[in-house]
Amino acid sequence: MDIVLFKISDLRIRDHEPLYTANKTNNNIIHIFIWDYKWDDKTSNDILIMGKYKKQFLKESLQNLSDNLNKINIHLNIYYGNPDIIITDLIDKYKIQNIYTYQDINNPINATAKINYFWNNTMYHILDLPFTIDNIPNSFADFKKQIKIRARKEFFTQTNNKSIKLDGSIKINDIDIDIPQTELLIKGGEDNGWEYLKILLRSNNISNYKQDRNNFISTCDLSPWLDFGCLSAKSIFYQLKMYEKNKHKNNSTYLFWSDLLLRDYYKFKSIKLKNNLFEKNGISNKTYNYSNNKVSFDKWINGQTGIPLIDAFMIQIKNTGFISNKGRLIISSFLVNDLNLEWTLGAEYFNKMLINSEITYNYSLWHYIAGIGNISDNSIYFNPIKQCQLYDKNCNFIKEWIPELKEKTNDELINPKEGISNYYDLLVKINFINKKSL
């Protein structure tokens, strides 16, 4: 008997190589997902590992995965607890010979059965790169220049009709977790991801991606479904290529591909970085004297900095579990460069709150902002006043999320200078000195 182990980053049936490969055999198969009890723990900074929005998105994605597997006569067994203990018990009880699963560099499986690892969630396979991981270029620009390879084919599973339903499996709604009543604006699951992608292509919004990616509310963001593996990067790539062939190819479609490639780059580079991905100084040899001001951090979290654009983004996160990539860069820069707080606090908060916070992408963006991704990097400063002038000059985004400021003038909201009457005091004045301002 064998196991197909689904993880939080591969909740789909289309283009799922472990599922495909296991079902090509004639063995009985236990298809399983384990809800890790540690997701309810807190980090050393007292930040919950997984918040309500991520839990809800995961729950919806699991339900959709279970439904889609049932359609091809496969039962998804769901367990709650310690993955290592559960897998060990299953191996002993059912004499498991093989485990089929995607590779997780940060969380390897400890098991006596043979583990068949597969590479996951990049457009291009790690074995097809023109260099070894140790020799991966230090900059994305250099990496992109060398990518002349082809994406591998997608996998479409046909069941071997030997799926096993275990007595110990629980229903998704029976999982022993506390998810407060939560309504997501973006719904989890493979079906919802594909529907959003089809709308994106039918509407031709992807042809305007160059402009859209700078919007504070993006219509082209597939990151939640990518991060949970509801869609594979490879599937999106092939849909993009068909769109370019049959409808339209321009700078925007190229930029869409480039941003997918950036996600590839961060995944590959994280293998090289190993634990340095999570270290305060990254791979730099610089010494940083960050503040540990908890009051400032709490005001950042709660949208009480006195700077309307920053506060609007933080309130959006608090109420939706989502933020655009542009917004993420602006508030990350503010935490590091203006509040001088340690970037790992922000990274852990994003991990908790955001449904689009895949760990390698999340931490890599914080490296980029903090200037610790390479030895020679400098921090990157996104000036919130300048960003507001460029992308929300009428302050529509601010007024949507902070309606009590609707009567204030746009000039006040863009640049509060000494502060705004009847609003939060300025936590800090914007620092323009010695920063590369974007």
Tab-separated table of C-alpha atoms in Angstrom:
chain	number	residue	atom	x	y	z
A	1	MET	CA	0.000	0.000	0.000
A	2	ASP	CA	1.175	3.550	-0.795
A	3	ILE	CA	0.454	7.117	0.339
A	4	VAL	CA	-0.105	10.293	-1.668
A	5	LEU	CA	0.575	13.105	0.779
A	6	PHE	CA	-1.014	16.457	-0.065
A	7	LYS	CA	0.460	19.553	1.578
A	8	ILE	CA	-0.646	23.132	2.073
A	9	SER	CA	1.160	24.142	-1.135
A	10	ASP	CA	-0.368	21.624	-3.609
A	11	LEU	CA	-4.142	21.574	-3.111
A	12	ARG	CA	-5.161	20.603	-6.650
A	13	ILE	CA	-5.603	17.634	-8.970
A	14	ARG	CA	-4.511	19.198	-12.282
A	15	ASP	CA	-0.767	19.093	-12.842
A	16	HIS	CA	-0.123	17.146	-9.634
A	17	GLU	CA	2.787	14.820	-10.412
A	18	PRO	CA	2.777	12.753	-7.182
A	19	LEU	CA	-0.955	12.075	-7.595
A	20	TYR	CA	-0.477	11.207	-11.271
A	21	THR	CA	2.518	8.937	-10.664
A	22	ALA	CA	1.011	7.013	-7.745
A	23	ASN	CA	-2.173	6.337	-9.697
A	24	LYS	CA	-0.155	4.890	-12.590
A	25	THR	CA	0.691	1.965	-10.297
A	26	ASN	CA	-1.586	-0.922	-9.394
A	27	ASN	CA	-1.179	-0.396	-5.630
A	28	ASN	CA	-3.789	0.525	-3.061
A	29	ILE	CA	-3.370	4.203	-2.187
A	30	ILE	CA	-4.146	6.322	0.860
A	31	HIS	CA	-4.597	9.933	-0.265
A	32	ILE	CA	-4.101	12.126	2.775
A	33	PHE	CA	-3.834	15.698	4.037
A	34	ILE	CA	-2.683	16.448	7.581
A	35	TRP	CA	-3.756	19.679	9.273
A	36	ASP	CA	-0.670	20.449	11.351
A	37	TYR	CA	-1.510	21.234	14.968
A	38	LYS	CA	1.492	23.606	15.085
A	39	TRP	CA	-0.372	26.062	12.853
A	40	ASP	CA	-2.174	27.125	16.033
A	41	ASP	CA	1.125	27.928	17.788
A	42	LYS	CA	2.888	31.282	18.032
A	43	THR	CA	6.338	32.378	16.917
A	44	SER	CA	9.081	33.554	19.263
A	45	ASN	CA	7.744	37.072	18.615
A	46	ASP	CA	4.328	35.989	19.972
A	47	ILE	CA	2.694	36.109	16.533
A	48	LEU	CA	0.192	33.404	15.609
A	49	ILE	CA	1.545	31.150	12.848
A	50	MET	CA	-1.734	30.973	10.928
A	51	GLY	CA	-4.573	33.459	11.244
A	52	LYS	CA	-8.269	33.144	10.469
A	53	TYR	CA	-8.121	34.193	6.808
A	54	LYS	CA	-5.445	31.648	5.909
A	55	LYS	CA	-7.316	28.953	7.817
A	56	GLN	CA	-10.534	29.766	6.006
A	57	PHE	CA	-8.843	29.817	2.587
A	58	LEU	CA	-7.164	26.504	3.413
A	59	LYS	CA	-10.456	25.002	4.561
A	60	GLU	CA	-12.226	26.069	1.344
A	61	SER	CA	-9.350	24.746	-0.759
A	62	LEU	CA	-9.404	21.416	1.065
A	63	GLN	CA	-13.144	21.043	0.545
A	64	ASN	CA	-12.766	21.737	-3.165
A	65	LEU	CA	-9.842	19.305	-3.407
A	66	SER	CA	-11.901	16.612	-1.697
A	67	ASP	CA	-14.852	17.241	-4.031
A	68	ASN	CA	-12.676	17.123	-7.163
A	69	LEU	CA	-10.952	13.937	-6.041
A	70	ASN	CA	-14.341	12.325	-5.401
A	71	LYS	CA	-15.292	13.072	-9.009
A	72	ILE	CA	-12.481	10.769	-10.154
A	73	ASN	CA	-13.228	8.131	-7.509
A	74	ILE	CA	-10.501	9.104	-5.042
A	75	HIS	CA	-11.151	9.666	-1.346
A	76	LEU	CA	-9.204	12.323	0.539
A	77	ASN	CA	-8.414	11.271	4.107
A	78	ILE	CA	-7.951	14.221	6.461
A	79	TYR	CA	-6.158	14.093	9.790
A	80	TYR	CA	-5.366	16.669	12.465
A	81	GLY	CA	-2.231	16.511	14.599
A	82	ASN	CA	1.515	15.952	14.341
A	83	PRO	CA	2.363	14.971	10.732
A	84	ASP	CA	5.441	12.910	11.669
A	85	ILE	CA	3.530	10.852	14.227
A	86	ILE	CA	0.511	10.351	11.973
A	87	ILE	CA	2.625	9.247	9.000
A	88	THR	CA	4.695	6.896	11.173
A	89	ASP	CA	1.524	5.321	12.574
A	90	LEU	CA	0.083	4.843	9.086
A	91	ILE	CA	3.301	3.252	7.838
A	92	ASP	CA	3.315	0.778	10.715
A	93	LYS	CA	-0.401	-0.020	10.589
A	94	TYR	CA	-0.795	-0.408	6.823
A	95	LYS	CA	2.719	-1.553	5.866
A	96	ILE	CA	3.229	1.447	3.590
A	97	GLN	CA	5.843	0.909	0.889
A	98	ASN	CA	5.935	4.277	-0.897
A	99	ILE	CA	5.056	7.876	-0.143
A	100	TYR	CA	4.450	10.182	-3.103
A	101	THR	CA	4.675	13.883	-2.303
A	102	TYR	CA	6.096	17.215	-3.330
A	103	GLN	CA	9.425	18.262	-1.900
A	104	ASP	CA	9.392	20.757	0.959
A	105	ILE	CA	12.918	21.972	1.627
A	106	ASN	CA	12.013	23.460	5.007
A	107	ASN	CA	10.005	20.475	6.284
A	108	PRO	CA	11.434	17.127	5.166
A	109	ILE	CA	9.506	13.979	6.019
A	110	ASN	CA	10.860	11.549	8.580
A	111	ALA	CA	9.658	8.102	7.556
A	112	THR	CA	10.844	4.526	7.104
A	113	ALA	CA	8.943	4.066	3.828
A	114	LYS	CA	10.477	5.054	0.500
A	115	ILE	CA	9.731	8.723	-0.167
A	116	ASN	CA	9.261	9.688	-3.808
A	117	TYR	CA	9.789	13.440	-3.916
A	118	PHE	CA	8.692	15.642	-6.815
A	119	TRP	CA	9.468	19.273	-7.579
A	120	ASN	CA	6.552	21.677	-7.160
A	121	ASN	CA	5.078	25.060	-8.028
A	122	THR	CA	7.580	26.631	-10.383
A	123	MET	CA	7.196	27.153	-14.115
A	124	TYR	CA	10.556	25.552	-14.769
A	125	HIS	CA	11.895	22.396	-13.198
A	126	ILE	CA	14.857	22.665	-10.865
A	127	LEU	CA	16.723	19.943	-12.807
A	128	ASP	CA	16.409	21.904	-16.072
A	129	LEU	CA	18.167	25.043	-14.843
A	130	PRO	CA	21.365	25.979	-16.713
A	131	PHE	CA	23.268	26.165	-13.420
A	132	THR	CA	23.391	24.396	-10.082
A	133	ILE	CA	21.572	25.881	-7.105
A	134	ASP	CA	24.918	26.820	-5.531
A	135	ASN	CA	25.707	28.849	-8.650
A	136	ILE	CA	22.354	30.559	-9.023
A	137	PRO	CA	22.889	34.235	-9.946
A	138	ASN	CA	22.697	36.759	-7.125
A	139	SER	CA	20.362	39.033	-9.066
A	140	PHE	CA	17.044	38.249	-10.710
A	141	ALA	CA	18.098	40.164	-13.837
A	142	ASP	CA	21.089	37.845	-14.336
A	143	PHE	CA	18.927	34.801	-13.587
A	144	LYS	CA	16.328	35.818	-16.180
A	145	LYS	CA	18.950	36.326	-18.902
A	146	GLN	CA	20.024	32.696	-18.588
A	147	ILE	CA	16.546	31.122	-18.643
A	148	LYS	CA	16.204	29.695	-22.152
A	149	ILE	CA	14.611	26.401	-21.150
A	150	ARG	CA	11.195	24.871	-21.835
A	151	ALA	CA	8.542	24.180	-19.233
A	152	ARG	CA	7.746	20.524	-18.673
A	153	LYS	CA	4.340	19.079	-19.515
A	154	GLU	CA	1.306	19.202	-17.244
A	155	PHE	CA	0.000	16.035	-15.575
A	156	PHE	CA	-3.628	14.914	-15.810
A	157	THR	CA	-4.484	12.132	-13.372
A	158	GLN	CA	-6.626	9.107	-14.047
A	159	THR	CA	-7.444	7.058	-10.970
A	160	ASN	CA	-6.366	3.450	-10.605
A	161	ASN	CA	-9.612	2.931	-8.641
A	162	LYS	CA	-7.717	1.688	-5.585
A	163	SER	CA	-8.200	4.641	-3.277
A	164	ILE	CA	-8.558	3.664	0.395
A	165	LYS	CA	-10.892	5.363	2.873
A	166	LEU	CA	-9.561	5.147	6.425
A	167	ASP	CA	-11.708	4.812	9.535
A	168	GLY	CA	-9.673	7.488	11.306
A	169	SER	CA	-10.252	10.127	8.652
A	170	ILE	CA	-12.291	13.151	9.693
A	171	LYS	CA	-14.518	15.545	7.791
A	172	ILE	CA	-13.161	18.996	7.059
A	173	ASN	CA	-15.755	20.636	9.304
A	174	ASP	CA	-14.781	18.303	12.144
A	175	ILE	CA	-11.169	19.498	12.279
A	176	ASP	CA	-10.377	20.494	15.856
A	177	ILE	CA	-9.542	24.106	15.104
A	178	ASP	CA	-11.002	27.459	15.935
A	179	ILE	CA	-11.785	29.544	12.862
A	180	PRO	CA	-13.782	32.661	13.807
A	181	GLN	CA	-16.681	33.450	11.487
A	182	THR	CA	-14.807	34.675	8.424
A	183	GLU	CA	-16.027	35.723	4.994
A	184	LEU	CA	-13.314	35.836	2.347
A	185	LEU	CA	-13.487	38.235	-0.587
A	186	ILE	CA	-11.287	35.763	-2.486
A	187	LYS	CA	-12.505	32.181	-2.300
A	188	GLY	CA	-10.160	29.244	-1.913
A	189	GLY	CA	-10.009	26.166	-4.099
A	190	GLU	CA	-8.810	24.946	-7.482
A	191	ASP	CA	-12.145	25.616	-9.188
A	192	ASN	CA	-12.242	29.232	-8.013
A	193	GLY	CA	-8.632	29.719	-9.103
A	194	TRP	CA	-9.350	28.450	-12.605
A	195	GLU	CA	-12.485	30.564	-12.862
A	196	TYR	CA	-10.523	33.690	-11.909
A	197	LEU	CA	-7.794	32.831	-14.428
A	198	LYS	CA	-10.360	32.317	-17.198
A	199	ILE	CA	-11.996	35.671	-16.417
A	200	LEU	CA	-8.572	37.309	-16.438
A	201	LEU	CA	-7.910	35.962	-19.919
A	202	ARG	CA	-11.424	36.463	-21.355
A	203	SER	CA	-11.574	40.062	-20.174
A	204	ASN	CA	-8.125	40.814	-21.654
A	205	ASN	CA	-7.124	42.371	-18.318
A	206	ILE	CA	-3.852	40.540	-18.633
A	207	SER	CA	-2.989	42.767	-21.609
A	208	ASN	CA	-3.023	45.701	-19.178
A	209	TYR	CA	-0.961	43.967	-16.523
A	210	LYS	CA	1.850	46.526	-16.748
A	211	GLN	CA	-0.496	49.181	-15.383
A	212	ASP	CA	-2.541	46.851	-13.175
A	213	ARG	CA	0.407	45.540	-11.158
A	214	ASN	CA	0.947	49.040	-9.727
A	215	ASN	CA	-2.678	49.457	-8.684
A	216	PHE	CA	-3.544	49.215	-5.029
A	217	ILE	CA	-6.438	46.937	-6.034
A	218	SER	CA	-5.165	44.496	-8.657
A	219	THR	CA	-7.415	42.549	-11.038
A	220	CYS	CA	-4.615	40.245	-12.199
A	221	ASP	CA	-3.435	38.730	-8.930
A	222	LEU	CA	-3.430	34.928	-8.847
A	223	SER	CA	-1.095	34.726	-5.857
A	224	PRO	CA	-3.534	33.205	-3.295
A	225	TRP	CA	-4.217	30.189	-5.524
A	226	LEU	CA	-0.536	29.917	-6.451
A	227	ASP	CA	0.556	30.047	-2.814
A	228	PHE	CA	-1.792	27.248	-1.761
A	229	GLY	CA	-1.052	25.268	-4.915
A	230	CYS	CA	-4.657	25.407	-6.135
A	231	LEU	CA	-3.102	26.377	-9.465
A	232	SER	CA	0.341	25.349	-10.611
A	233	ALA	CA	2.691	27.957	-12.058
A	234	LYS	CA	3.148	25.643	-15.024
A	235	SER	CA	-0.593	25.551	-15.766
A	236	ILE	CA	-0.747	29.353	-15.661
A	237	PHE	CA	2.281	29.537	-17.942
A	238	TYR	CA	0.610	27.362	-20.588
A	239	GLN	CA	-2.604	29.395	-20.405
A	240	LEU	CA	-0.540	32.554	-20.884
A	241	LYS	CA	1.229	31.084	-23.912
A	242	MET	CA	-2.118	30.118	-25.498
A	243	TYR	CA	-3.425	33.627	-24.870
A	244	GLU	CA	-0.352	35.158	-26.529
A	245	LYS	CA	-0.698	32.802	-29.492
A	246	ASN	CA	-4.436	33.165	-30.037
A	247	LYS	CA	-5.255	36.677	-28.837
A	248	HIS	CA	-2.574	39.158	-27.904
A	249	LYS	CA	1.081	39.400	-26.942
A	250	ASN	CA	2.578	42.611	-25.563
A	251	ASN	CA	4.793	44.054	-22.827
A	252	SER	CA	2.148	43.272	-20.244
A	253	THR	CA	2.002	39.562	-21.022
A	254	TYR	CA	5.812	39.480	-20.960
A	255	LEU	CA	5.793	41.222	-17.569
A	256	PHE	CA	3.227	38.733	-16.267
A	257	TRP	CA	5.591	35.911	-17.255
A	258	SER	CA	8.519	37.786	-15.693
A	259	ASP	CA	6.692	38.082	-12.371
A	260	LEU	CA	5.948	34.356	-12.439
A	261	LEU	CA	9.648	33.802	-13.101
A	262	LEU	CA	10.517	35.987	-10.110
A	263	ARG	CA	8.556	33.572	-7.928
A	264	ASP	CA	10.605	30.727	-9.451
A	265	TYR	CA	13.798	32.612	-8.687
A	266	TYR	CA	12.892	33.154	-5.045
A	267	LYS	CA	12.034	29.467	-4.615
A	268	PHE	CA	15.307	28.314	-6.152
A	269	LYS	CA	17.353	30.886	-4.258
A	270	SER	CA	15.752	29.921	-0.936
A	271	ILE	CA	17.356	26.483	-1.291
A	272	LYS	CA	20.750	28.128	-1.576
A	273	LEU	CA	20.047	30.465	1.364
A	274	LYS	CA	18.824	27.654	3.643
A	275	ASN	CA	18.319	29.038	7.172
A	276	ASN	CA	19.739	32.409	6.138
A	277	LEU	CA	16.334	33.074	4.603
A	278	PHE	CA	14.985	33.494	8.137
A	279	GLU	CA	17.992	35.159	9.773
A	280	LYS	CA	17.839	38.839	10.715
A	281	ASN	CA	20.891	39.721	8.617
A	282	GLY	CA	20.102	37.366	5.735
A	283	ILE	CA	23.375	36.713	3.912
A	284	SER	CA	24.701	40.240	4.404
A	285	ASN	CA	27.611	40.992	6.703
A	286	LYS	CA	26.031	44.197	7.975
A	287	THR	CA	25.026	44.905	11.554
A	288	TYR	CA	21.557	46.323	12.064
A	289	ASN	CA	20.357	48.083	15.187
A	290	TYR	CA	16.637	47.612	14.892
A	291	SER	CA	14.215	49.056	17.397
A	292	ASN	CA	12.062	46.673	19.440
A	293	ASN	CA	9.321	49.243	20.024
A	294	LYS	CA	6.197	47.136	20.515
A	295	VAL	CA	3.954	50.203	20.570
A	296	SER	CA	5.095	51.172	17.057
A	297	PHE	CA	4.605	47.613	15.814
A	298	ASP	CA	1.078	47.436	17.248
A	299	LYS	CA	0.169	50.786	15.676
A	300	TRP	CA	1.497	49.522	12.332
A	301	ILE	CA	-0.594	46.357	12.639
A	302	ASN	CA	-3.754	48.229	13.598
A	303	GLY	CA	-3.494	51.012	11.012
A	304	GLN	CA	-2.854	53.787	13.518
A	305	THR	CA	0.357	55.347	12.204
A	306	GLY	CA	-1.241	58.683	11.291
A	307	ILE	CA	-0.195	58.246	7.653
A	308	PRO	CA	-3.443	57.483	5.788
A	309	LEU	CA	-1.999	55.351	2.979
A	310	ILE	CA	-0.140	53.071	5.405
A	311	ASP	CA	-3.172	52.841	7.669
A	312	ALA	CA	-5.489	52.011	4.745
A	313	PHE	CA	-3.288	49.101	3.685
A	314	MET	CA	-3.070	47.728	7.231
A	315	ILE	CA	-6.841	47.993	7.716
A	316	GLN	CA	-7.317	46.179	4.396
A	317	ILE	CA	-5.133	43.323	5.651
A	318	LYS	CA	-6.947	43.203	8.966
A	319	ASN	CA	-10.340	42.996	7.265
A	320	THR	CA	-9.605	40.823	4.235
A	321	GLY	CA	-6.326	38.912	4.705
A	322	PHE	CA	-5.176	40.257	1.345
A	323	ILE	CA	-3.066	43.056	-0.103
A	324	SER	CA	-1.693	43.922	-3.534
A	325	ASN	CA	1.982	43.424	-4.235
A	326	LYS	CA	2.498	47.189	-4.490
A	327	GLY	CA	0.840	47.702	-1.118
A	328	ARG	CA	2.985	44.981	0.412
A	329	LEU	CA	6.167	46.743	-0.709
A	330	ILE	CA	5.036	50.132	0.624
A	331	ILE	CA	4.072	48.968	4.117
A	332	SER	CA	7.135	46.695	4.368
A	333	SER	CA	9.383	49.630	3.524
A	334	PHE	CA	7.609	51.769	6.115
A	335	LEU	CA	8.153	49.203	8.872
A	336	VAL	CA	11.853	48.745	8.089
A	337	ASN	CA	12.945	52.189	6.924
A	338	ASP	CA	10.673	54.590	8.785
A	339	LEU	CA	9.884	52.703	11.993
A	340	ASN	CA	13.285	50.948	12.083
A	341	LEU	CA	11.625	47.740	13.248
A	342	GLU	CA	13.104	44.314	12.588
A	343	TRP	CA	11.816	42.968	9.283
A	344	THR	CA	11.125	39.491	10.697
A	345	LEU	CA	8.239	40.962	12.702
A	346	GLY	CA	6.567	42.038	9.483
A	347	ALA	CA	7.335	38.756	7.753
A	348	GLU	CA	5.739	36.765	10.572
A	349	TYR	CA	2.695	39.028	10.609
A	350	PHE	CA	2.237	38.568	6.854
A	351	ASN	CA	2.593	34.788	7.299
A	352	LYS	CA	-0.178	34.902	9.853
A	353	MET	CA	-2.615	37.218	8.088
A	354	LEU	CA	-2.204	37.066	4.331
A	355	ILE	CA	-3.725	34.447	2.071
A	356	ASN	CA	-0.992	35.414	-0.423
A	357	SER	CA	2.120	34.916	1.697
A	358	GLU	CA	3.958	31.841	0.395
A	359	ILE	CA	6.956	31.623	2.660
A	360	THR	CA	9.850	31.913	0.179
A	361	TYR	CA	8.208	34.791	-1.694
A	362	ASN	CA	7.250	36.558	1.527
A	363	TYR	CA	10.680	36.353	3.131
A	364	SER	CA	12.487	37.138	-0.118
A	365	LEU	CA	10.527	40.368	-0.557
A	366	TRP	CA	11.438	41.368	2.985
A	367	HIS	CA	15.087	40.620	2.143
A	368	TYR	CA	14.728	42.919	-0.858
A	369	ILE	CA	13.279	45.745	1.251
A	370	ALA	CA	15.771	45.318	4.107
A	371	GLY	CA	18.730	45.026	1.727
A	372	ILE	CA	19.966	41.696	3.059
A	373	GLY	CA	19.399	39.380	0.085
A	374	ASN	CA	22.954	39.886	-1.147
A	375	ILE	CA	26.141	41.103	0.492
A	376	SER	CA	26.186	44.370	-1.487
A	377	ASP	CA	22.443	45.179	-1.275
A	378	ASN	CA	21.078	48.408	0.163
A	379	SER	CA	17.618	48.819	1.641
A	380	ILE	CA	14.866	49.898	-0.748
A	381	TYR	CA	12.672	52.821	0.248
A	382	PHE	CA	9.104	53.179	-1.007
A	383	ASN	CA	8.072	56.708	-0.069
A	384	PRO	CA	4.363	56.506	0.855
A	385	ILE	CA	3.756	60.138	-0.080
A	386	LYS	CA	5.260	59.680	-3.536
A	387	GLN	CA	3.477	56.332	-4.018
A	388	CYS	CA	0.155	57.905	-3.090
A	389	GLN	CA	0.705	60.769	-5.513
A	390	LEU	CA	1.478	58.301	-8.294
A	391	TYR	CA	-1.172	55.638	-7.729
A	392	ASP	CA	-3.949	57.091	-5.554
A	393	LYS	CA	-3.857	60.838	-6.217
A	394	ASN	CA	-7.632	61.112	-5.682
A	395	CYS	CA	-7.284	59.111	-2.462
A	396	ASN	CA	-10.063	56.694	-3.440
A	397	PHE	CA	-8.250	53.749	-1.870
A	398	ILE	CA	-7.656	55.646	1.381
A	399	LYS	CA	-11.276	56.794	1.604
A	400	GLU	CA	-12.570	53.293	0.913
A	401	TRP	CA	-10.742	51.817	3.887
A	402	ILE	CA	-10.838	54.851	6.199
A	403	PRO	CA	-14.287	56.394	5.507
A	404	GLU	CA	-13.954	58.793	8.448
A	405	LEU	CA	-11.363	60.686	6.384
A	406	LYS	CA	-13.656	61.301	3.401
A	407	GLU	CA	-14.124	64.958	4.280
A	408	LYS	CA	-10.397	65.662	4.434
A	409	THR	CA	-8.659	67.212	1.438
A	410	ASN	CA	-6.567	65.023	-0.840
A	411	ASP	CA	-3.482	67.094	-0.023
A	412	GLU	CA	-3.928	66.318	3.691
A	413	LEU	CA	-4.363	62.624	3.035
A	414	ILE	CA	-1.413	62.309	0.668
A	415	ASN	CA	1.008	64.283	2.824
A	416	PRO	CA	-0.196	64.744	6.399
A	417	LYS	CA	2.942	66.782	7.247
A	418	GLU	CA	2.342	67.648	10.913
A	419	GLY	CA	-0.670	65.376	11.216
A	420	ILE	CA	-4.416	65.359	10.527
A	421	SER	CA	-6.926	66.856	12.939
A	422	ASN	CA	-9.175	64.358	14.759
A	423	TYR	CA	-7.027	61.468	13.530
A	424	TYR	CA	-4.131	59.445	14.922
A	425	ASP	CA	-0.975	61.340	15.753
A	426	LEU	CA	1.907	60.833	13.340
A	427	LEU	CA	3.932	57.874	14.536
A	428	VAL	CA	6.934	59.116	12.596
A	429	LYS	CA	7.701	61.801	10.047
A	430	ILE	CA	8.607	60.411	6.655
A	431	ASN	CA	12.363	60.077	6.274
A	432	PHE	CA	13.773	61.098	2.909
A	433	ILE	CA	17.428	61.100	3.944
A	434	ASN	CA	19.921	58.560	2.608
A	435	LYS	CA	17.249	56.378	1.086
A	436	LYS	CA	16.674	55.260	-2.460
A	437	SER	CA	13.180	56.676	-2.762
A	438	LEU	CA	10.668	55.005	-5.051
